[in-house]
XYZ file of C-alpha atoms in Angstrom:
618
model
C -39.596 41.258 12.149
C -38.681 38.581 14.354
C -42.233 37.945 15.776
C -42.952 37.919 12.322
C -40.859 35.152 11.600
C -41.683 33.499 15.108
C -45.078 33.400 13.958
C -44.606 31.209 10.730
C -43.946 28.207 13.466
C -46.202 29.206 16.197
C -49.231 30.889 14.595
C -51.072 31.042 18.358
C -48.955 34.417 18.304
C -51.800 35.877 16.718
C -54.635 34.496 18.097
C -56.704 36.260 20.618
C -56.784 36.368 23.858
C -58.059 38.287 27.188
C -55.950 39.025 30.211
C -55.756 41.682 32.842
C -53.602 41.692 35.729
C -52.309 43.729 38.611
C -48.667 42.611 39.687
C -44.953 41.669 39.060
C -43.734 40.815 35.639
C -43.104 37.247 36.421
C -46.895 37.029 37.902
C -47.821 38.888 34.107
C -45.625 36.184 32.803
C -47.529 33.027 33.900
C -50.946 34.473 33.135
C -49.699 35.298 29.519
C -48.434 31.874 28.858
C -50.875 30.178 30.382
C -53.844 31.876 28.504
C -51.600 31.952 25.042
C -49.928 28.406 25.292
C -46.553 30.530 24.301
C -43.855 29.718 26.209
C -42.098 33.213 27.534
C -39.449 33.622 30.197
C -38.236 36.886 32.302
C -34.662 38.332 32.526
C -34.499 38.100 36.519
C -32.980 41.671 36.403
C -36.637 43.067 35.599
C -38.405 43.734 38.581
C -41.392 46.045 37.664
C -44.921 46.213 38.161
C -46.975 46.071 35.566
C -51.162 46.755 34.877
C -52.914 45.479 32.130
C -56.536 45.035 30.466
C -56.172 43.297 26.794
C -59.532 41.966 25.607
C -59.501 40.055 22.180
C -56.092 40.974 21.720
C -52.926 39.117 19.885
C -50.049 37.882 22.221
C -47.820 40.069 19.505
C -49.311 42.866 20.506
C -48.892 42.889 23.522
C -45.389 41.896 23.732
C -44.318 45.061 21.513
C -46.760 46.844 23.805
C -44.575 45.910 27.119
C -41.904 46.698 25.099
C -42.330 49.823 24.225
C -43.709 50.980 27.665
C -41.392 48.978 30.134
C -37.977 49.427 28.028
C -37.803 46.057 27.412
C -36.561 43.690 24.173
C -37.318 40.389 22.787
C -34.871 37.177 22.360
C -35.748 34.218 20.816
C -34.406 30.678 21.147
C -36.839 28.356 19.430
C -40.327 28.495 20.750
C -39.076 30.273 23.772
C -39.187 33.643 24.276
C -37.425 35.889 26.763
C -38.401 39.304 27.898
C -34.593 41.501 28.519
C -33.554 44.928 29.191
C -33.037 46.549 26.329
C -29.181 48.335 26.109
C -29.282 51.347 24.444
C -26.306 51.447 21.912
C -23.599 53.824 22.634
C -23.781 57.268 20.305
C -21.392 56.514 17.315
C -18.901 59.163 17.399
C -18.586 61.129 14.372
C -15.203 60.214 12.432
C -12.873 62.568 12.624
C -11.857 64.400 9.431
C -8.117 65.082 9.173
C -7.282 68.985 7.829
C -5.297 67.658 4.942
C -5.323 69.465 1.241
C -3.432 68.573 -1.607
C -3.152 70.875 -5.074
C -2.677 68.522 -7.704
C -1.892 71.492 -10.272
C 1.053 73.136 -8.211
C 1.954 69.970 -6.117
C 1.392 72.154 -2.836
C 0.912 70.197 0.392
C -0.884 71.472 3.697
C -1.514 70.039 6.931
C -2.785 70.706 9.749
C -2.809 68.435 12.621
C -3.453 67.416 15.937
C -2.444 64.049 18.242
C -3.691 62.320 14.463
C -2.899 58.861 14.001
C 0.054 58.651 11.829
C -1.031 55.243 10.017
C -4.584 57.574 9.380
C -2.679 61.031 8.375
C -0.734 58.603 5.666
C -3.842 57.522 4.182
C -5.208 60.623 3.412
C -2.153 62.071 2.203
C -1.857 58.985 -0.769
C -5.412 59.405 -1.394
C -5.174 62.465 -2.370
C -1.896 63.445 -3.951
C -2.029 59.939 -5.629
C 1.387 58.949 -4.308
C 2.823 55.913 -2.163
C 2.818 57.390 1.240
C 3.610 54.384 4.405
C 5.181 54.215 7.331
C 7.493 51.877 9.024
C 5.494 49.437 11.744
C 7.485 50.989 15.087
C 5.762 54.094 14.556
C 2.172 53.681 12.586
C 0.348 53.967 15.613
C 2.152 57.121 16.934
C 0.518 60.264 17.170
C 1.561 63.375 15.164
C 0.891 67.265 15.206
C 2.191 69.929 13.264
C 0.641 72.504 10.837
C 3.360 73.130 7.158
C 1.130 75.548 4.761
C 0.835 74.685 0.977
C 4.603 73.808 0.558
C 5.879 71.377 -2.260
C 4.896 67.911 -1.127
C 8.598 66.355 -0.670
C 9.426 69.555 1.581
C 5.979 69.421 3.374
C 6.743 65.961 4.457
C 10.255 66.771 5.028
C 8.702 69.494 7.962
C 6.023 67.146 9.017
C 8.789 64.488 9.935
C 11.108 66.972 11.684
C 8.094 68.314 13.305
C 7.062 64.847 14.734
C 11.483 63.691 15.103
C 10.943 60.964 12.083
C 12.465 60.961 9.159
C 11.211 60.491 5.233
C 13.161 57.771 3.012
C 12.703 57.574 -1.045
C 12.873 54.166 -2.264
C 13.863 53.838 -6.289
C 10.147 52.706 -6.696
C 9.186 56.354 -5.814
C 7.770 55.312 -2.166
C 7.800 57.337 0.379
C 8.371 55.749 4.147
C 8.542 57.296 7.013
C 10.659 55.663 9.846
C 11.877 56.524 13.172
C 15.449 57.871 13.586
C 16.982 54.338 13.885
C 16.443 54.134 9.903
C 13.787 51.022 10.086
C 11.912 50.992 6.966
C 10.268 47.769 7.371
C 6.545 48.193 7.061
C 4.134 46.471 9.533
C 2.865 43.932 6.800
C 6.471 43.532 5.985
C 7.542 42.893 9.363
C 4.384 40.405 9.705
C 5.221 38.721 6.506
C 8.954 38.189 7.814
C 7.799 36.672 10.770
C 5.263 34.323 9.694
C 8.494 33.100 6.959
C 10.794 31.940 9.864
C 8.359 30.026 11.641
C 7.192 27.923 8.194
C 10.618 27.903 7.855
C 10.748 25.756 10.667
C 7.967 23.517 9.517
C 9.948 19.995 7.820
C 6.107 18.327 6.581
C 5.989 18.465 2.376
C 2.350 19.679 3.379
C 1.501 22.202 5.821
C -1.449 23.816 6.793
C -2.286 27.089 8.836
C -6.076 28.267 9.508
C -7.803 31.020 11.000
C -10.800 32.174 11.990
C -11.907 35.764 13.321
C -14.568 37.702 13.985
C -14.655 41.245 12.822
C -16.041 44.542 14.198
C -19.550 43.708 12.293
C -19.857 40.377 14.438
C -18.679 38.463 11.001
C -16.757 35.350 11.000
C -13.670 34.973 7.935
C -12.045 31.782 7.855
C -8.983 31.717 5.902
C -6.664 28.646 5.712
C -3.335 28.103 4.291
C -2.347 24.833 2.058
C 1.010 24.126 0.714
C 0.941 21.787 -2.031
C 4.275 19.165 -2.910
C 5.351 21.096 -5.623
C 5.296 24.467 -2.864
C 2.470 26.013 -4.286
C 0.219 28.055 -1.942
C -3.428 27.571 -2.128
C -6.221 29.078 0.168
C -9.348 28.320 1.184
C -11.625 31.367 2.159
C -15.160 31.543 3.967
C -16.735 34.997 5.054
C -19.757 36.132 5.360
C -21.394 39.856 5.251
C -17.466 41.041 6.579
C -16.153 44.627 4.881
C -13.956 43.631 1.759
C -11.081 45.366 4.007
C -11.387 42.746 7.086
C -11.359 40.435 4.409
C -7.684 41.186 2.554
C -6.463 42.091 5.517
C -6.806 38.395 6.932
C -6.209 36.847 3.725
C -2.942 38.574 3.512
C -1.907 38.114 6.918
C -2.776 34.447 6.774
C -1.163 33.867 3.011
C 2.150 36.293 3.810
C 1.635 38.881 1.394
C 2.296 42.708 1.341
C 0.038 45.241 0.522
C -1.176 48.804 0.744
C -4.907 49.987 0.523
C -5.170 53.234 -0.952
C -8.724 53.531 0.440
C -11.190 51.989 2.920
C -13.101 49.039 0.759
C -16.241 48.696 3.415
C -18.663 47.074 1.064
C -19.595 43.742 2.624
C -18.466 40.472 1.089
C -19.857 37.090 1.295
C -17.704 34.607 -0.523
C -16.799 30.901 -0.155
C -13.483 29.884 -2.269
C -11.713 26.436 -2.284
C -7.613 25.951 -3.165
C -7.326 29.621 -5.281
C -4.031 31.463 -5.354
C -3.770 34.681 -3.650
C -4.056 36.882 -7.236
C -6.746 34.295 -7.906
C -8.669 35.496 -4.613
C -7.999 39.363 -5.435
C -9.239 39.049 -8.967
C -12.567 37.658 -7.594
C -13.019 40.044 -4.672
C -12.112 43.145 -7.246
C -14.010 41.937 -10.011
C -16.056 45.181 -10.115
C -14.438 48.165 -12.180
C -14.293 50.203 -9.374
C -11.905 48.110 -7.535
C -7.885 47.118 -9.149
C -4.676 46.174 -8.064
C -1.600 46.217 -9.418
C 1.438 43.953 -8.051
C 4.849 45.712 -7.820
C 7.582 43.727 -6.610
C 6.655 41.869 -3.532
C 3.920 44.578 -3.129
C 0.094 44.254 -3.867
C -1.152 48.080 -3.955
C -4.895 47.759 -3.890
C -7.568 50.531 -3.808
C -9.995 53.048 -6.404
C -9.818 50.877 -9.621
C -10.839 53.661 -11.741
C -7.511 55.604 -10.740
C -4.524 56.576 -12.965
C -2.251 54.725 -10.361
C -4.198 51.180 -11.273
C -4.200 51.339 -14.905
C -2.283 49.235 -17.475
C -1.779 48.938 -21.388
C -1.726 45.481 -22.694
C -0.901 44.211 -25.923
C -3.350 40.734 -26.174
C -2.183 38.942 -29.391
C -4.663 36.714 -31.416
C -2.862 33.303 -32.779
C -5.606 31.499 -34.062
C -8.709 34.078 -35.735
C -8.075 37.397 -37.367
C -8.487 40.313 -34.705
C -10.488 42.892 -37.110
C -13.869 42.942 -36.150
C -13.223 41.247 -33.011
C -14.415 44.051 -30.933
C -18.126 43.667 -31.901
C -18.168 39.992 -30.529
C -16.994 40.791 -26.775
C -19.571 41.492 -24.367
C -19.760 44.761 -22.851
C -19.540 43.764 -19.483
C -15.985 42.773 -20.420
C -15.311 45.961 -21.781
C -16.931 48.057 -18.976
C -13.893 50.894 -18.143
C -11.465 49.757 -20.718
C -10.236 51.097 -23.531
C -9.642 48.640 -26.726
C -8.253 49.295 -29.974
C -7.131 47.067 -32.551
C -4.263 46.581 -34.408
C -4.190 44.938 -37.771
C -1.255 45.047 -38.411
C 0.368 42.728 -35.595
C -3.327 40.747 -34.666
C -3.700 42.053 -31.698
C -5.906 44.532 -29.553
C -4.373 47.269 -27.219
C -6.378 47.505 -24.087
C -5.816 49.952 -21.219
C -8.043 49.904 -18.096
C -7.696 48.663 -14.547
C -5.573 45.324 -14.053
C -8.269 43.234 -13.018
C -10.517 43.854 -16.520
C -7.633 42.995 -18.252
C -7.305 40.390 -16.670
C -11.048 39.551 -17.765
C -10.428 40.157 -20.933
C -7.732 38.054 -21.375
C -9.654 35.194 -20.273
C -12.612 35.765 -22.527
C -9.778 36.498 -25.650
C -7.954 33.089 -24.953
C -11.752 31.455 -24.493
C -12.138 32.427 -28.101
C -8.657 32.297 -29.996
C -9.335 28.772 -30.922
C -8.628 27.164 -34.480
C -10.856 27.929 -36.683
C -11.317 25.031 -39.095
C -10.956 25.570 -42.977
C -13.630 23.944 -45.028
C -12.058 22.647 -49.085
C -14.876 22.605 -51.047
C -14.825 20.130 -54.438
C -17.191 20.900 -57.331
C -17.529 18.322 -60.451
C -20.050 20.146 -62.491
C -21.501 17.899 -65.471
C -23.619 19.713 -68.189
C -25.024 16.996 -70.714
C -26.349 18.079 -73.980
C -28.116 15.572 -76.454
C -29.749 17.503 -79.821
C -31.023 15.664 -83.024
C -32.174 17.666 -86.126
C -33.630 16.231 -89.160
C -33.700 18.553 -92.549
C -35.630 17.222 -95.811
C -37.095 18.830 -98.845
C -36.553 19.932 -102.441
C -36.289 23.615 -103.119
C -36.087 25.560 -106.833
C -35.804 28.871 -108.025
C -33.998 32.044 -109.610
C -31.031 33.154 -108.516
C -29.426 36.597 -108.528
C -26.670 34.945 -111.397
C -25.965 31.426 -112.251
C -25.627 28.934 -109.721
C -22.626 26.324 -110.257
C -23.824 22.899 -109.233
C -22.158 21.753 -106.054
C -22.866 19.977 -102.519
C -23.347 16.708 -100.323
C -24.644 13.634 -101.446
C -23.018 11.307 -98.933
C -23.695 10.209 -95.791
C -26.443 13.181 -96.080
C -27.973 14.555 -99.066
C -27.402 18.652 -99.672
C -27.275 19.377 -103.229
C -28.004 21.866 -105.236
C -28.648 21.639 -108.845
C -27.523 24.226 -111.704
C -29.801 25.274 -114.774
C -27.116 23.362 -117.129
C -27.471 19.964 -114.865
C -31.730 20.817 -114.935
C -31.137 21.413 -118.930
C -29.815 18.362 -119.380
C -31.509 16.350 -117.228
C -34.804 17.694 -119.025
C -33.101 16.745 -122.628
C -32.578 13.075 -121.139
C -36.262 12.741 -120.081
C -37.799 14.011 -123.618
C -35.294 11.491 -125.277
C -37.651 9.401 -123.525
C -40.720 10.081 -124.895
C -41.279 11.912 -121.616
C -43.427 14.841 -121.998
C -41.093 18.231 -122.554
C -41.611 20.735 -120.310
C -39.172 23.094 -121.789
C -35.452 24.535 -121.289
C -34.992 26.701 -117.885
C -33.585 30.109 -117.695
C -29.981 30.520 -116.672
C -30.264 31.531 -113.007
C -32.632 28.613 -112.227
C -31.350 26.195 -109.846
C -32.635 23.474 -107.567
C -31.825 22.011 -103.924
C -32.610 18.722 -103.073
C -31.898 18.098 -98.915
C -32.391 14.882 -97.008
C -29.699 15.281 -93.633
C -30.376 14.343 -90.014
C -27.532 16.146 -87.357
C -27.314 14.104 -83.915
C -25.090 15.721 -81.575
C -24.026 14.837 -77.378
C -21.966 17.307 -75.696
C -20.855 16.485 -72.134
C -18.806 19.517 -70.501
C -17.107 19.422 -67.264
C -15.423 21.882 -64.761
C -14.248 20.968 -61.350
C -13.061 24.205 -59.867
C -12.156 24.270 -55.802
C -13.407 26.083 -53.370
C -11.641 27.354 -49.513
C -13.302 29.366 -47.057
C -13.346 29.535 -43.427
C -15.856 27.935 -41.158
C -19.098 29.983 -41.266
C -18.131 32.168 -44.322
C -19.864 31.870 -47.773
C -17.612 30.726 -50.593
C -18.999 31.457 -53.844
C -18.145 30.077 -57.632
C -19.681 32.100 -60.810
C -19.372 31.580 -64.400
C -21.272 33.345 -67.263
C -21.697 34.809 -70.817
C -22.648 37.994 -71.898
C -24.146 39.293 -75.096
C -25.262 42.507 -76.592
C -27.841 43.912 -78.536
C -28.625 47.089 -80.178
C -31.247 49.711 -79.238
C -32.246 52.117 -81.032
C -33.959 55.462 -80.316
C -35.133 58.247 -82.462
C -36.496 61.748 -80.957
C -37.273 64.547 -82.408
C -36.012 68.323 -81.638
C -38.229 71.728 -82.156
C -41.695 72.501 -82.869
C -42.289 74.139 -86.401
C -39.467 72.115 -88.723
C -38.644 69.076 -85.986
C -35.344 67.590 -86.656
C -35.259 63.925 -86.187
C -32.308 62.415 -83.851
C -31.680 58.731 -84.019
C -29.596 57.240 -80.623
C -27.681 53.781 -81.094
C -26.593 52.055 -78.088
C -25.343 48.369 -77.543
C -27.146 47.307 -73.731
C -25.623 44.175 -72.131
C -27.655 40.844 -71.200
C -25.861 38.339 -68.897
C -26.324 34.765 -68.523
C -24.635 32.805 -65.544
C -24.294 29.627 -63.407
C -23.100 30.719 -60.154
C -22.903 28.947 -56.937
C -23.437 29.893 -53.288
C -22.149 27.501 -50.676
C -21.596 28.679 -46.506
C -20.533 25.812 -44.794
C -20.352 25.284 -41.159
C -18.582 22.703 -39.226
C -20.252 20.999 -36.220
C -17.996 19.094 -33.070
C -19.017 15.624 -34.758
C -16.941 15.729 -38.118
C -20.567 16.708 -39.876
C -20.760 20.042 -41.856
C -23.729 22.303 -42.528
C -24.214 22.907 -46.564
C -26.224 25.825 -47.145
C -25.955 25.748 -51.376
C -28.172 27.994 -53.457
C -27.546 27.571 -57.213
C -28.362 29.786 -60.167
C -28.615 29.323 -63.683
C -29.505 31.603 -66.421
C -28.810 30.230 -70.592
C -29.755 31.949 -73.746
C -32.994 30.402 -75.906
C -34.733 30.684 -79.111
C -33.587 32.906 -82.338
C -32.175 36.482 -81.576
C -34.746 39.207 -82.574
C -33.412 42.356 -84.319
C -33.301 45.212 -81.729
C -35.015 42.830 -79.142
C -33.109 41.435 -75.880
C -32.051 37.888 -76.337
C -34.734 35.429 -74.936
C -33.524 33.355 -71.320
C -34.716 30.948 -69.153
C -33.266 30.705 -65.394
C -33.285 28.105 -62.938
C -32.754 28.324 -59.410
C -31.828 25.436 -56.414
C -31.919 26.126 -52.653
C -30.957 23.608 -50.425
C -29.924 22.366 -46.739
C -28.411 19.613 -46.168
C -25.858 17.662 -43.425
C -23.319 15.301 -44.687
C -20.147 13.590 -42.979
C -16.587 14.989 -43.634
C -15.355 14.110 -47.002
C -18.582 12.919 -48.388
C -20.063 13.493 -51.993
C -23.409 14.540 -52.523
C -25.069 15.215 -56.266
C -27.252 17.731 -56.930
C -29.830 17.306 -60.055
C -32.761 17.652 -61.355
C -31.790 21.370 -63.577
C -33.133 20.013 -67.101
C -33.925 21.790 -70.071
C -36.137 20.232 -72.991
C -36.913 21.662 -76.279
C -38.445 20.235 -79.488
C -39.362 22.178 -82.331
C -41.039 21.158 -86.523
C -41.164 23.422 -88.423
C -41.462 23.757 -92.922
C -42.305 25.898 -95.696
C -43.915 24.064 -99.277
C -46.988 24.546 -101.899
C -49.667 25.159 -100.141
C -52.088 22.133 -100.136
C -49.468 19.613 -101.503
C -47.336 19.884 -98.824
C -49.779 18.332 -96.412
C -50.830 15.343 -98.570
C -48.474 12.337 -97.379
C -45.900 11.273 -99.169
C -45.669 13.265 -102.178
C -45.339 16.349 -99.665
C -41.290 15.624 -99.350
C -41.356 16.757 -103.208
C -43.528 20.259 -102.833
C -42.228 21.032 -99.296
C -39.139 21.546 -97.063
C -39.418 20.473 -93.556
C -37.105 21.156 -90.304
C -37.328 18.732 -86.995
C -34.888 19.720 -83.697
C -35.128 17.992 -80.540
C -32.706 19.131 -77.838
C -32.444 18.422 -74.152
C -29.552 19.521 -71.356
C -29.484 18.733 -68.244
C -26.995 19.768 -65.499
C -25.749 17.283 -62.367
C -23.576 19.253 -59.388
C -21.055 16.562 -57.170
C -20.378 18.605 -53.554
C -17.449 17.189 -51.719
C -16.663 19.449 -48.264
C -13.244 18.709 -46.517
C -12.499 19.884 -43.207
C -8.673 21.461 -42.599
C -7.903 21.821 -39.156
């Protein structure tokens, strides 16, 4: 791989060349970079002989071929490469695994052990039982033995630290320590910590600053330095690169003064570069993943297998600006990856329980969100003008059922009607006349004579209000219903059917409703999405028939400022209608028709206007 990379730079690697020699390396040496032009030097340690014969061959080649034959390696240092021993690495020893078993139904304890590292034997033991097993610093390098057979944990360790003269001390946090005889329960880190406080104590600046940089068993460099701000707040900036999460805390902690306790190795490697975080601020980052948590008690950071009971938390996250129902849908499931979230209506607020570290997530992303949402007032002024005109002339005569009395209008508009008496006598005046007698009438006759004209402008108005939240539709609706009646006959058996006659009223609405979903942008402008719908009754009512309707729909989008008006027009309704009855023939001849004819002219027109005002409510 690195010839391969050599090669990008110096591509006369793989061009070809013929060489043969008898000799020393260092003799091969010249001839190869003189017929190659690559420059290559020899560890003065070699001393072999070597014999080649390489015809249209690439200097790569042969290189790994030497290699391979001579037990020999490659370095590189720019152009220049140098031919070295090559050091076989040392056989890893196999880790040793510790005879430890723990019963987590009976609490039963057994170990069996053998010059084991103490600091080692107590690692194994909290792993698996779950519980807070440490040891004091004077002795967490000391080497114990002793075998105690599936006892009760508290006794087992009881044996084990007679066994190995130590002695076990309960703290009211339910940690177990185990100290030497002198009753020192101070644990290394707590030892370190306490040390590294004196000497700042020492330190008079308003600032200080303490750095350090080491390189870890994987040849990885971690650079960790302390800042103290004026206010005394402690800051860190943090470089590493490929180094095992463990070498990381455990320089980081050293280096900020904080205690902890790893449950469990952490060797996945870590490169991170963090400027001026906090030391939670640095452990949130580094166990991001849900596999990883902490949890802080006291002066105590216990880190280790997020995904253990030991790591997680229930937390009550309380929503003061949005309603919580629903919520749950909107959060990404990343967020929600190993937790379990519940809401609760009744107080706003979600219940989560998980590791500390993705509730700690989530409450970011739920105080991202809990922001005011704005309410949007919306104003209506709805104007429906009507303007009709109807003109009504004609002279009508007939019989009547029974006499007619003579009655009606004759000013501003002309509606009367005419009795057989009032004809009677009228006809007597005319023959006084020498007008020619047409005779006396019957009783029921009676006559109508109509000239009236009806103008009429209705202008109606409604200004109902309208709230809603931003991004939710508000809507407005207004109608009239009528009914009408159906009928239905059907008949029952074959040879003498019997006929069955069903009456039922059915329902027909007509409405004017309104659709408006407003949303509010950053700028003070607000999103009108308005769909209106109007339905009205027309023409005459047919027996047994629904009544006749006409609808009329509006869609629109529009963007206007806070507190602006907009109108919305344009829903008009026209009709004109003539219409008369009269003797056939006569009725058509000009003039004269008024007297052999009765005639009916409407015009009528509506027209609707819509005034939107939106108001934003923070």
């Amino acid at each position: 791989m690195n010839l391969e990379e050599y090669a990008f730079n110096n591509p006369k690697i793989n061009s070809l060349i013929d060489i043969s020699l008898t000799g020393t390396i260092q003799e091969f040496a010249m001839a190869f970079s003189k017929e190659s032009k690559i420059n290559l030097t020899i560890d003065p340690r070699i001393d072999k002989k070597v014999i080649t014969n390489f015809a249209d061959t690439r200097p790569k080649d042969i290189l790994l071929h030497l290699c391979k034959f001579y037990d020999l390696d490659l370095t590189f240092s720019g152009s220049i490469i140098s031919l070295i021993p090559y050091d076989t690495p040392p056989e890893k020893q196999p880790e040793k695994q510790l005879d430890i078993s723990y019963n987590d139904y009976n609490d039963n304890l057994t170990l069996n052990l053998k010059r084991d590292t103490l600091d080692e034997v107590l690692r194994v033991i909290s792993k698996l039982s779950g519980k807070n097993v440490i040891s004091a610093k004077s002795i967490s390098n000391m080497a114990v033995s002793g075998f105690v057979g599936n006892t009760k944990f508290e006794d087992a360790l009881n044996q084990f630290a007679l066994r190995n003269d130590i002695m076990v001390v309960k703290d009211e946090k339910g940690f177990y320590i185990l100290t030497d005889k002198k009753g020192n329960t101070k644990t290394a880190e707590a030892e370190e910590s306490e040390s590294n406080t004196k000497k700042g104590s020492r330190k008079k600046s308003s600032r200080s600053k303490k750095s350090s940089k080491k390189k870890n068993n994987s040849g990885a460099d971690i650079y960790v330095e302390t800042t103290k701000t004026k206010d005394g707040q402690k800051r860190l900036n943090i470089q590493a690169e490929n180094a095992p999460m463990m070498n990381i805390i455990n320089e980081v902690s050293n280096s900020a003064n904080e205690n902890y306790f790893l449950f469990n190795e952490l060797k996945d490697p870590i490169t991170l570069d963090l400027k001026e975080v906090t030391y939670e601020e640095f452990l949130n980052t580094m166990l991001k993943a849900p596999k990883y948590g902490y949890k802080k008690e006291n002066n105590l950071y216990l880190i280790g297998d997020g995904t253990s009971d030991s790591f997680k938390e229930t937390k009550v996250i309380q929503l003061q600006h949005r309603s919580v129902k629903e919520l749950i849908t909107s959060i990404p499931a990343d967020i929600l990856q190993g937790l379990e979230v519940k809401e609760f209506i009744d107080l706003n607020s979600l219940i989560a329980s998980g590791p500390v570290s993705g509730l700690e997530n989530l409450q970011h992303f739920i105080n991202d969100i809990d922001k005011s949402v704005p309410v949007v007032m919306i104003e209506l002024l709805i104007v429906n003008v009507q303007h009709n005109r109807e003109t009504r002339i004609g002279f009508e005569a007939g019989l009547a059922d029974q006499p007619v009395q003579a009655g009606g209008q004759v000013y501003p508009g002309v509606d009367f009607t005419f009795s057989a008496k009032a004809v009677n006598r009228l006809l007597g005046v005319l023959a006084g006349n020498g007008i020619v007698n047409i005779g006396r009438v019957s009783p029921n006759f009676y006559a109508n004579l109509q000239a009236v004209e009806d103008n009429g402008y209705i202008n109606v108005r409604s200004k109902p209000r309208l709230s809603t939240l931003n991004g939710q539709e508000a809507t407005f609706s207004l109608g009239e219903t009528r009914y009408y009646l159906r009928e239905r006959t059907t008949l029952q058996g074959n040879q003498n059917p019997i006929s069955l006659q069903d009456r039922t009223f059915e329902s027909v609405n007509a409405d004017f409703s309104i659709r408006i979903n407003p949303i509010v942008s950053g700028d003070e402008y607000v999103t009108l999405e308005i769909e209106v719908n109007q339905s009205d009754f027309i023409g005459q009512l047919q027996t047994n028939a629904p009544p006749p309707q006409v609808n009329r729909t509006f869609n629109s989008n529009i963007r206007i400022l806070n507190e602006e008006m907009i109108v919305l027009g344009g829903l008009e309704n026209k009709e004109v209608s003539d219409s008369g009855t009269g003797v056939p023939f006569l009725a058509r001849i000009p003039i004269i028709k008024w007297l052999f004819s009765k005639r009916r002219k409407a015009k009528s027109k509506s027209k609707l206007l819509i005034f939107v005002k939106p108001t934003i409510i923070y």
